[in-house]
Tab-separated table of C-alpha atoms and ligand atoms in Angstrom:
chain	number	residue	atom	x	y	z
A	936	MET	CA	52.860	-25.882	-28.488
A	937	ARG	CA	49.869	-28.742	-29.897
A	938	LEU	CA	49.930	-29.002	-26.096
A	939	LEU	CA	48.907	-25.102	-25.267
A	940	THR	CA	46.775	-24.973	-28.456
A	941	CYS	CA	44.535	-27.922	-27.286
A	942	LEU	CA	44.148	-26.960	-23.595
A	943	LEU	CA	43.464	-23.138	-25.137
A	944	TYR	CA	41.115	-25.010	-26.730
A	945	SER	CA	39.431	-26.120	-23.900
A	946	MET	CA	39.332	-23.496	-22.156
A	947	LEU	CA	37.497	-21.726	-24.952
A	948	CYS	CA	34.971	-24.707	-24.832
A	949	LEU	CA	34.565	-24.439	-20.969
A	950	TRP	CA	34.260	-21.210	-21.207
A	951	ALA	CA	31.618	-21.740	-24.032
A	952	THR	CA	29.644	-23.855	-22.496
A	953	ALA	CA	29.427	-22.309	-19.236
A	954	THR	CA	28.339	-18.469	-21.039
A	955	VAL	CA	25.254	-20.838	-22.624
A	956	VAL	CA	24.480	-22.512	-19.411
A	957	GLN	CA	24.538	-18.631	-17.749
A	958	ALA	CA	22.450	-16.841	-20.895
A	959	LYS	CA	19.653	-16.172	-19.805
A	960	THR	CA	16.763	-16.436	-22.544
A	961	PRO	CA	13.153	-14.216	-22.413
A	962	SER	CA	11.076	-17.443	-20.862
A	963	ASP	CA	13.718	-17.681	-17.652
A	964	GLU	CA	13.367	-14.208	-17.025
A	965	ALA	CA	12.162	-13.609	-12.936
A	966	SER	CA	8.903	-14.710	-12.363
A	967	ILE	CA	6.370	-11.925	-11.905
A	968	ALA	CA	2.883	-12.482	-9.681
A	969	ILE	CA	0.743	-10.214	-7.683
A	970	ALA	CA	-2.197	-11.596	-5.062
A	971	ILE	CA	-4.977	-9.281	-4.229
A	972	HIS	CA	-7.395	-9.257	-1.497
A	973	ALA	CA	-10.425	-7.886	-0.708
A	974	GLY	CA	-11.501	-8.766	2.693
A	975	ALA	CA	-12.447	-11.895	4.444
A	976	GLY	CA	-15.754	-13.334	6.345
A	977	THR	CA	-18.899	-15.581	7.344
A	978	ILE	CA	-21.148	-14.286	5.205
A	979	PRO	CA	-23.011	-17.347	3.697
A	980	ARG	CA	-23.570	-18.422	0.613
A	981	ASP	CA	-27.624	-17.550	0.160
A	982	ASN	CA	-26.865	-13.778	2.077
A	983	MET	CA	-25.271	-13.038	-0.885
A	984	ASN	CA	-27.032	-10.720	-3.765
A	985	GLU	CA	-26.534	-11.817	-7.012
A	986	ALA	CA	-25.832	-8.004	-8.481
A	987	ARG	CA	-23.086	-7.924	-5.393
A	988	GLU	CA	-21.207	-10.634	-6.135
A	989	HIS	CA	-21.352	-10.371	-10.324
A	990	ALA	CA	-20.032	-6.604	-9.810
A	991	ILE	CA	-17.483	-7.840	-6.439
A	992	ARG	CA	-15.367	-10.244	-8.995
A	993	THR	CA	-15.784	-8.087	-11.995
A	994	THR	CA	-13.486	-5.873	-9.755
A	995	LEU	CA	-10.883	-8.422	-8.005
A	996	GLU	CA	-10.556	-9.226	-11.618
A	997	GLU	CA	-10.344	-5.652	-12.696
A	998	ALA	CA	-7.660	-4.609	-10.095
A	999	VAL	CA	-5.575	-7.926	-10.191
A	1000	ARG	CA	-5.042	-7.294	-13.842
A	1001	ALA	CA	-4.121	-4.490	-13.922
A	1002	GLY	CA	-1.913	-4.967	-11.563
A	1003	HIS	CA	0.088	-7.773	-13.268
A	1004	ALA	CA	0.006	-5.584	-16.489
A	1005	VAL	CA	2.224	-3.265	-14.553
A	1006	LEU	CA	4.459	-5.774	-13.427
A	1007	GLU	CA	4.587	-7.616	-17.128
A	1008	GLY	CA	5.657	-4.135	-18.676
A	1009	GLY	CA	8.639	-4.834	-16.390
A	1010	GLY	CA	7.241	-2.010	-13.436
A	1011	SER	CA	7.497	-2.376	-10.112
A	1012	ALA	CA	6.262	-4.156	-7.144
A	1013	ILE	CA	5.212	-1.126	-5.488
A	1014	ASP	CA	3.570	0.186	-8.800
A	1015	ALA	CA	1.729	-2.729	-9.449
A	1016	VAL	CA	0.739	-2.654	-5.439
A	1017	THR	CA	-1.098	1.043	-5.900
A	1018	ALA	CA	-2.125	0.259	-9.437
A	1019	ALA	CA	-4.167	-2.671	-8.293
A	1020	ILE	CA	-5.506	-0.817	-4.699
A	1021	THR	CA	-6.582	2.387	-5.718
A	1022	ILE	CA	-9.003	0.331	-8.357
A	1023	MET	CA	-9.889	-1.309	-4.762
A	1024	GLU	CA	-10.665	2.048	-3.117
A	1025	ASP	CA	-13.149	3.704	-5.780
A	1026	ALA	CA	-15.296	0.495	-5.996
A	1027	PRO	CA	-18.200	0.729	-3.439
A	1028	GLU	CA	-18.175	-2.749	-2.516
A	1029	PHE	CA	-15.028	-2.464	-0.425
A	1030	ASN	CA	-14.046	-0.866	2.820
A	1031	ALA	CA	-11.360	1.363	1.613
A	1032	GLY	CA	-11.662	4.625	0.458
A	1033	ARG	CA	-15.113	5.313	-1.144
A	1034	GLY	CA	-17.585	2.162	0.552
A	1035	ALA	CA	-15.547	2.620	3.495
A	1036	VAL	CA	-17.055	1.252	6.828
A	1037	LEU	CA	-18.438	4.384	9.398
A	1038	THR	CA	-17.040	4.986	12.693
A	1039	SER	CA	-19.981	5.133	15.767
A	1040	GLU	CA	-20.186	8.506	14.665
A	1041	GLU	CA	-21.021	8.075	11.143
A	1042	ARG	CA	-17.488	9.047	9.759
A	1043	VAL	CA	-15.177	7.806	7.733
A	1044	GLU	CA	-12.320	7.142	8.849
A	1045	MET	CA	-8.820	5.421	7.080
A	1046	ASP	CA	-5.718	3.332	7.747
A	1047	SER	CA	-3.403	2.363	4.682
A	1048	SER	CA	0.100	1.431	4.868
A	1049	ILE	CA	2.671	0.060	2.016
A	1050	MET	CA	6.025	-1.706	1.906
A	1051	THR	CA	9.408	-2.447	-0.045
A	1052	GLY	CA	10.535	-6.038	0.150
A	1053	HIS	CA	14.568	-4.884	-0.920
A	1054	ASP	CA	14.954	-2.066	1.587
A	1055	LEU	CA	12.067	-2.583	3.754
A	1056	GLY	CA	10.748	0.482	2.669
A	1057	ALA	CA	7.956	0.997	4.664
A	1058	GLY	CA	4.679	4.044	4.995
A	1059	SER	CA	1.609	4.322	6.293
A	1060	VAL	CA	-1.148	6.383	7.408
A	1061	ALA	CA	-3.636	5.956	10.102
A	1062	SER	CA	-7.729	7.598	10.850
A	1063	VAL	CA	-7.292	9.542	7.911
A	1064	ARG	CA	-10.363	11.621	6.164
A	1065	GLY	CA	-11.316	12.340	2.895
A	1066	ILE	CA	-8.411	11.072	0.855
A	1067	ARG	CA	-8.915	9.576	-1.892
A	1068	HIS	CA	-6.095	6.899	-2.708
A	1069	PRO	CA	-5.049	6.393	1.480
A	1070	ILE	CA	-2.695	4.006	-0.665
A	1071	LEU	CA	-0.983	7.168	-2.412
A	1072	ALA	CA	-0.678	8.706	0.723
A	1073	ALA	CA	1.126	6.183	2.957
A	1074	ARG	CA	3.104	5.388	-0.438
A	1075	ALA	CA	4.112	9.439	-0.613
A	1076	VAL	CA	4.578	8.632	3.280
A	1077	LEU	CA	7.751	6.085	2.527
A	1078	GLU	CA	8.915	8.224	-0.473
A	1079	HIS	CA	8.413	11.675	0.697
A	1080	SER	CA	8.962	11.287	3.961
A	1081	VAL	CA	11.870	10.481	6.776
A	1082	HIS	CA	8.906	8.886	8.927
A	1083	VAL	CA	7.199	5.638	8.676
A	1084	MET	CA	3.925	6.703	10.143
A	1085	LEU	CA	2.012	9.776	9.969
A	1086	SER	CA	-2.046	10.248	11.796
A	1087	GLY	CA	-4.237	12.139	11.385
A	1088	ARG	CA	-4.662	16.104	10.562
A	1089	GLY	CA	-0.655	15.229	10.275
A	1090	ALA	CA	-1.055	12.870	8.094
A	1091	GLU	CA	-3.949	14.562	6.200
A	1092	ALA	CA	-2.075	17.554	5.794
A	1093	PHE	CA	1.370	16.431	4.579
A	1094	ALA	CA	-1.016	14.263	1.839
A	1095	ARG	CA	-1.998	18.431	1.136
A	1096	ASP	CA	1.331	19.159	0.962
A	1097	ARG	CA	1.970	16.200	-2.022
A	1098	GLN	CA	-1.340	17.271	-3.945
A	1099	LEU	CA	-2.894	13.950	-2.656
A	1100	GLU	CA	-6.922	14.822	-4.032
A	1101	PHE	CA	-9.712	14.810	-1.737
A	1102	MET	CA	-12.836	14.091	-1.771
A	1103	PRO	CA	-16.198	15.969	0.052
A	1104	GLU	CA	-17.027	13.033	3.626
A	1105	GLU	CA	-20.810	12.267	1.472
A	1106	TRP	CA	-18.569	11.102	-1.295
A	1107	PHE	CA	-16.976	8.122	0.321
A	1108	HIS	CA	-20.740	7.301	2.254
A	1109	THR	CA	-22.884	4.073	0.707
A	1110	GLU	CA	-26.193	3.102	1.985
A	1111	PHE	CA	-24.890	-0.584	2.393
A	1112	ARG	CA	-22.444	0.994	5.105
A	1113	ARG	CA	-25.613	2.986	7.111
A	1114	GLU	CA	-27.778	0.152	6.699
A	1115	GLN	CA	-24.496	-2.423	8.369
A	1116	LEU	CA	-24.275	0.744	10.655
A	1117	ARG	CA	-27.915	0.741	11.833
A	1118	GLU	CA	-27.147	-3.023	12.032
A	1119	ILE	CA	-24.611	-3.458	13.652
A	1120	GLN	CA	-25.548	-0.370	16.279
A	1121	GLY	CA	-28.992	-1.885	17.326
A	1122	GLU	CA	-27.486	-5.928	17.598
A	1123	GLU	CA	-25.157	-4.358	20.006
A	1124	ASN	CA	-27.356	-2.210	21.670
A	1125	ALA	CA	-29.567	-5.190	22.196
A	1126	GLN	CA	-26.871	-7.894	21.969
A	1127	ALA	CA	-24.108	-5.872	24.265
A	1128	ALA	CA	-25.464	-7.573	27.775
A	1129	THR	CA	-24.920	-10.656	26.815
A	1130	ASP	CA	-22.374	-11.434	23.993
A	1131	PRO	CA	-19.728	-8.424	24.547
A	1132	GLY	CA	-17.484	-10.548	20.989
A	1133	TYR	CA	-20.348	-9.310	18.225
A	1134	GLU	CA	-18.190	-9.310	15.614
A	1135	GLU	CA	-18.636	-7.962	12.142
A	1136	ASN	CA	-19.897	-10.249	9.193
A	1137	TRP	CA	-17.389	-9.184	7.137
A	1138	PHE	CA	-14.238	-7.583	6.166
A	1139	SER	CA	-13.452	-5.714	3.234
A	1140	THR	CA	-10.543	-4.473	3.582
A	1141	VAL	CA	-8.731	-4.485	0.665
A	1142	GLY	CA	-4.552	-5.258	-0.095
A	1143	THR	CA	-2.334	-6.514	-2.706
A	1144	VAL	CA	1.254	-8.515	-2.656
A	1145	ALA	CA	3.109	-8.544	-5.922
A	1146	LEU	CA	6.263	-9.729	-7.116
A	1147	ASP	CA	8.552	-8.009	-10.135
A	1148	ARG	CA	11.104	-9.016	-12.181
A	1149	LYS	CA	13.731	-6.979	-10.673
A	1150	GLY	CA	12.792	-10.404	-7.449
A	1151	ASN	CA	11.666	-7.217	-5.471
A	1152	LEU	CA	8.533	-7.938	-3.386
A	1153	ALA	CA	5.558	-5.294	-1.986
A	1154	ALA	CA	2.975	-5.190	0.127
A	1155	GLY	CA	-0.280	-2.682	0.479
A	1156	THR	CA	-3.235	-2.829	2.507
A	1157	SER	CA	-6.101	-0.171	2.387
A	1158	THR	CA	-9.578	0.333	4.779
A	1159	GLY	CA	-11.793	1.675	6.653
A	1160	GLY	CA	-11.415	-0.528	9.585
A	1161	MET	CA	-14.244	-2.326	11.476
A	1162	THR	CA	-18.010	-1.129	11.579
A	1163	ASN	CA	-18.372	0.966	14.174
A	1164	LYS	CA	-15.065	1.286	15.379
A	1165	ARG	CA	-14.431	4.419	18.039
A	1166	PHE	CA	-13.404	7.103	16.768
A	1167	GLY	CA	-9.367	7.275	16.493
A	1168	ARG	CA	-9.414	3.571	17.184
A	1169	VAL	CA	-6.504	1.796	14.601
A	1170	GLY	CA	-6.150	-1.613	13.382
A	1171	ASP	CA	-3.447	-3.809	11.530
A	1172	SER	CA	-4.221	-2.828	8.526
A	1173	PRO	CA	-1.720	0.401	8.708
A	1174	ILE	CA	0.630	-1.459	11.703
A	1175	ILE	CA	3.936	-2.454	9.307
A	1176	GLY	CA	4.447	-6.083	11.097
A	1177	ALA	CA	0.816	-6.050	11.684
A	1178	GLY	CA	-1.798	-5.906	8.850
A	1179	THR	CA	1.270	-5.425	6.176
A	1180	TYR	CA	4.958	-6.552	5.923
A	1181	ALA	CA	7.640	-7.370	2.425
A	1182	ASP	CA	10.814	-8.417	2.750
A	1183	ASN	CA	12.787	-10.251	-0.373
A	1184	ASN	CA	14.201	-12.268	1.808
A	1185	SER	CA	10.737	-13.973	2.688
A	1186	CYS	CA	7.953	-12.879	1.235
A	1187	ALA	CA	5.337	-10.143	1.223
A	1188	VAL	CA	1.773	-9.871	3.209
A	1189	SER	CA	-1.282	-8.226	3.227
A	1190	ALA	CA	-4.190	-8.461	5.427
A	1191	THR	CA	-7.858	-8.913	6.475
A	1192	GLY	CA	-9.475	-9.441	9.439
A	1193	HIS	CA	-10.378	-8.963	12.960
A	1194	GLY	CA	-7.892	-6.210	13.342
A	1195	GLU	CA	-6.678	-6.316	17.277
A	1196	TYR	CA	-5.565	-9.790	17.057
A	1197	PHE	CA	-4.097	-9.047	14.258
A	1198	ILE	CA	-2.054	-6.643	15.972
A	1199	ARG	CA	-0.938	-9.027	18.522
A	1200	HIS	CA	-0.218	-11.840	16.973
A	1201	VAL	CA	1.764	-9.556	14.503
A	1202	VAL	CA	0.932	-11.724	11.480
A	1203	ALA	CA	2.550	-10.532	8.606
A	1204	TYR	CA	6.017	-10.392	9.877
A	1205	ASN	CA	5.251	-13.289	12.177
A	1206	ILE	CA	4.236	-15.232	8.580
A	1207	CYS	CA	8.008	-13.607	7.581
A	1208	ALA	CA	9.867	-14.678	10.901
A	1209	ARG	CA	8.317	-18.249	10.553
A	1210	MET	CA	9.601	-18.408	7.112
A	1211	MET	CA	13.342	-16.870	7.589
A	1212	HIS	CA	14.154	-18.220	11.249
A	1213	LEU	CA	12.219	-21.731	11.078
A	1214	ASP	CA	12.957	-22.258	7.338
A	1215	GLU	CA	8.827	-23.045	6.143
A	1216	THR	CA	8.164	-22.653	3.249
A	1217	LEU	CA	5.629	-19.817	2.643
A	1218	GLN	CA	1.964	-21.618	2.846
A	1219	GLN	CA	2.892	-23.683	5.798
A	1220	SER	CA	4.511	-20.758	8.161
A	1221	ALA	CA	0.647	-18.590	6.564
A	1222	ASP	CA	-1.207	-21.993	7.664
A	1223	HIS	CA	0.087	-22.052	11.463
A	1224	VAL	CA	-0.354	-17.746	12.044
A	1225	VAL	CA	-3.831	-17.848	10.370
A	1226	ASN	CA	-5.068	-21.368	10.899
A	1227	LYS	CA	-3.527	-22.314	14.185
A	1228	LEU	CA	-2.229	-18.634	16.089
A	1229	LEU	CA	-5.764	-17.058	15.354
A	1230	VAL	CA	-7.942	-19.432	15.520
A	1231	GLU	CA	-6.581	-20.581	18.945
A	1232	ASP	CA	-7.166	-17.036	19.644
A	1233	GLY	CA	-10.563	-16.031	17.679
A	1234	GLY	CA	-9.062	-14.356	15.645
A	1235	THR	CA	-10.960	-14.196	12.628
A	1236	GLY	CA	-9.608	-12.874	8.933
A	1237	GLY	CA	-6.997	-13.853	6.044
A	1238	VAL	CA	-4.324	-13.185	4.672
A	1239	ILE	CA	-2.846	-12.549	0.782
A	1240	ALA	CA	0.932	-13.825	0.669
A	1241	LEU	CA	3.584	-14.201	-2.105
A	1242	ASP	CA	7.393	-15.452	-2.070
A	1243	ALA	CA	10.307	-13.951	-3.991
A	1244	GLU	CA	10.260	-17.461	-5.559
A	1245	GLY	CA	6.203	-16.603	-7.255
A	1246	ASN	CA	4.955	-19.358	-4.652
A	1247	ILE	CA	1.277	-17.413	-3.544
A	1248	ALA	CA	-0.512	-18.550	-0.023
A	1249	THR	CA	-3.911	-17.457	0.996
A	1250	PRO	CA	-5.350	-18.856	3.619
A	1251	PHE	CA	-8.522	-17.658	5.728
A	1252	ASN	CA	-10.137	-18.978	8.614
A	1253	THR	CA	-12.996	-17.732	7.406
A	1254	ALA	CA	-16.095	-19.021	5.391
A	1255	GLY	CA	-14.648	-16.731	2.155
A	1256	MET	CA	-12.455	-14.727	1.574
A	1257	TYR	CA	-12.518	-11.838	-1.622
A	1258	ARG	CA	-9.622	-12.947	-3.465
A	1259	ALA	CA	-7.313	-12.613	-6.850
A	1260	THR	CA	-4.755	-14.203	-7.773
A	1261	ILE	CA	-1.903	-14.219	-10.863
A	1262	ASP	CA	0.731	-16.670	-11.153
A	1263	ARG	CA	3.780	-17.184	-11.774
A	1264	ASP	CA	2.828	-19.267	-15.460
A	1265	GLY	CA	0.040	-16.339	-15.378
A	1266	ASN	CA	-3.077	-18.617	-14.629
A	1267	VAL	CA	-6.016	-16.404	-13.314
A	1268	SER	CA	-7.625	-17.147	-10.343
A	1269	VAL	CA	-11.010	-14.809	-8.309
A	1270	LYS	CA	-12.624	-16.745	-5.680
A	1271	ILE	CA	-15.067	-15.423	-2.514
A	1272	TYR	CA	-15.646	-18.870	-1.049
A	1273	LYS	CA	-13.802	-21.247	0.709
A	1274	ASP	CA	-14.980	-24.486	-1.399
A	1275	GLU	CA	-13.882	-22.694	-4.948
B	2343	LIG	N1	-7.958	-6.100	9.613
B	2343	LIG	C1	-9.566	-4.612	9.564
B	2343	LIG	C2	-9.014	-3.712	10.697
B	2343	LIG	O1	-9.279	-4.571	11.793
B	2343	LIG	C3	-10.849	-5.108	9.043
B	2343	LIG	C4	-10.591	-5.160	7.501
B	2343	LIG	O2	-9.758	-6.109	7.594
B	2343	LIG	O3	-11.742	-5.166	7.010
B	2343	LIG	O4	-9.390	-2.360	10.597
């Protein structure tokens, strides 16, 4: 009898110890983290005007904090992604929503996509006009359609059905983008014969990757594409796997850069796939794709990437990338240049 009591007592102690070890204190809660970008490029520091730089840094911080606040409040990664991106879409400094770049016909045509890592849910819109927040249209495709990608007039009709907000064409236009178009068209005319590879200096597409308390990842990207693009041209941003990807088993990625290269190298998925199949860390796989594969091919740009443990990587092969992060320890960082 005594032996039995002793045995029962020991079992009880073991059970209690195990329970204590497993019990979660608030500090053990799953990590949250977020990273955003608003484009990569080669603008030299001297060419950056002070007021513009201030506006860019302020909006980056506002957007990353807005996304983080969602995560902190227990919100989902996809809600954090849309919270940060809608702010950047409204900011005239960035190439998404208001302030998007212009096509060769001086129109705004936007691309956007979003993906959730727990279920590989994906939605995207391409070549849309007039939608104030293309990221919300992409999200509506994910949540309210049986499709992954809608384009042009069909995507706009769908957005209207979902009662998304539309703005007149002029609302999207800024003098900065008109000037950029005039410049590039002038330079292209002058350079066309000698330098068909002429590229825009700065890609300011926006994107966000987020990790929520449930351990779910999400990624989203929104853009006007590239200045002076042909109408109907679709870049990497709305293409799941190229500009955007999220999978809880590996990582979430949003890209910015010369889209044609990012499509060919399936950049966002490539980074996640390397993690899964080659057992590389997030930093290793993101570096390999951005600083080796793309560089060898002449593809300029960068990515923000985040894994399920909250590690963040933000490699780019240009002189700078507008970016901001709040890591799992709550550290906030807002940066533009490589040497910051
Ligand atoms: N990747 C975008 C595109 O090619 C451009 C950008 O990142 O700004 O459409």
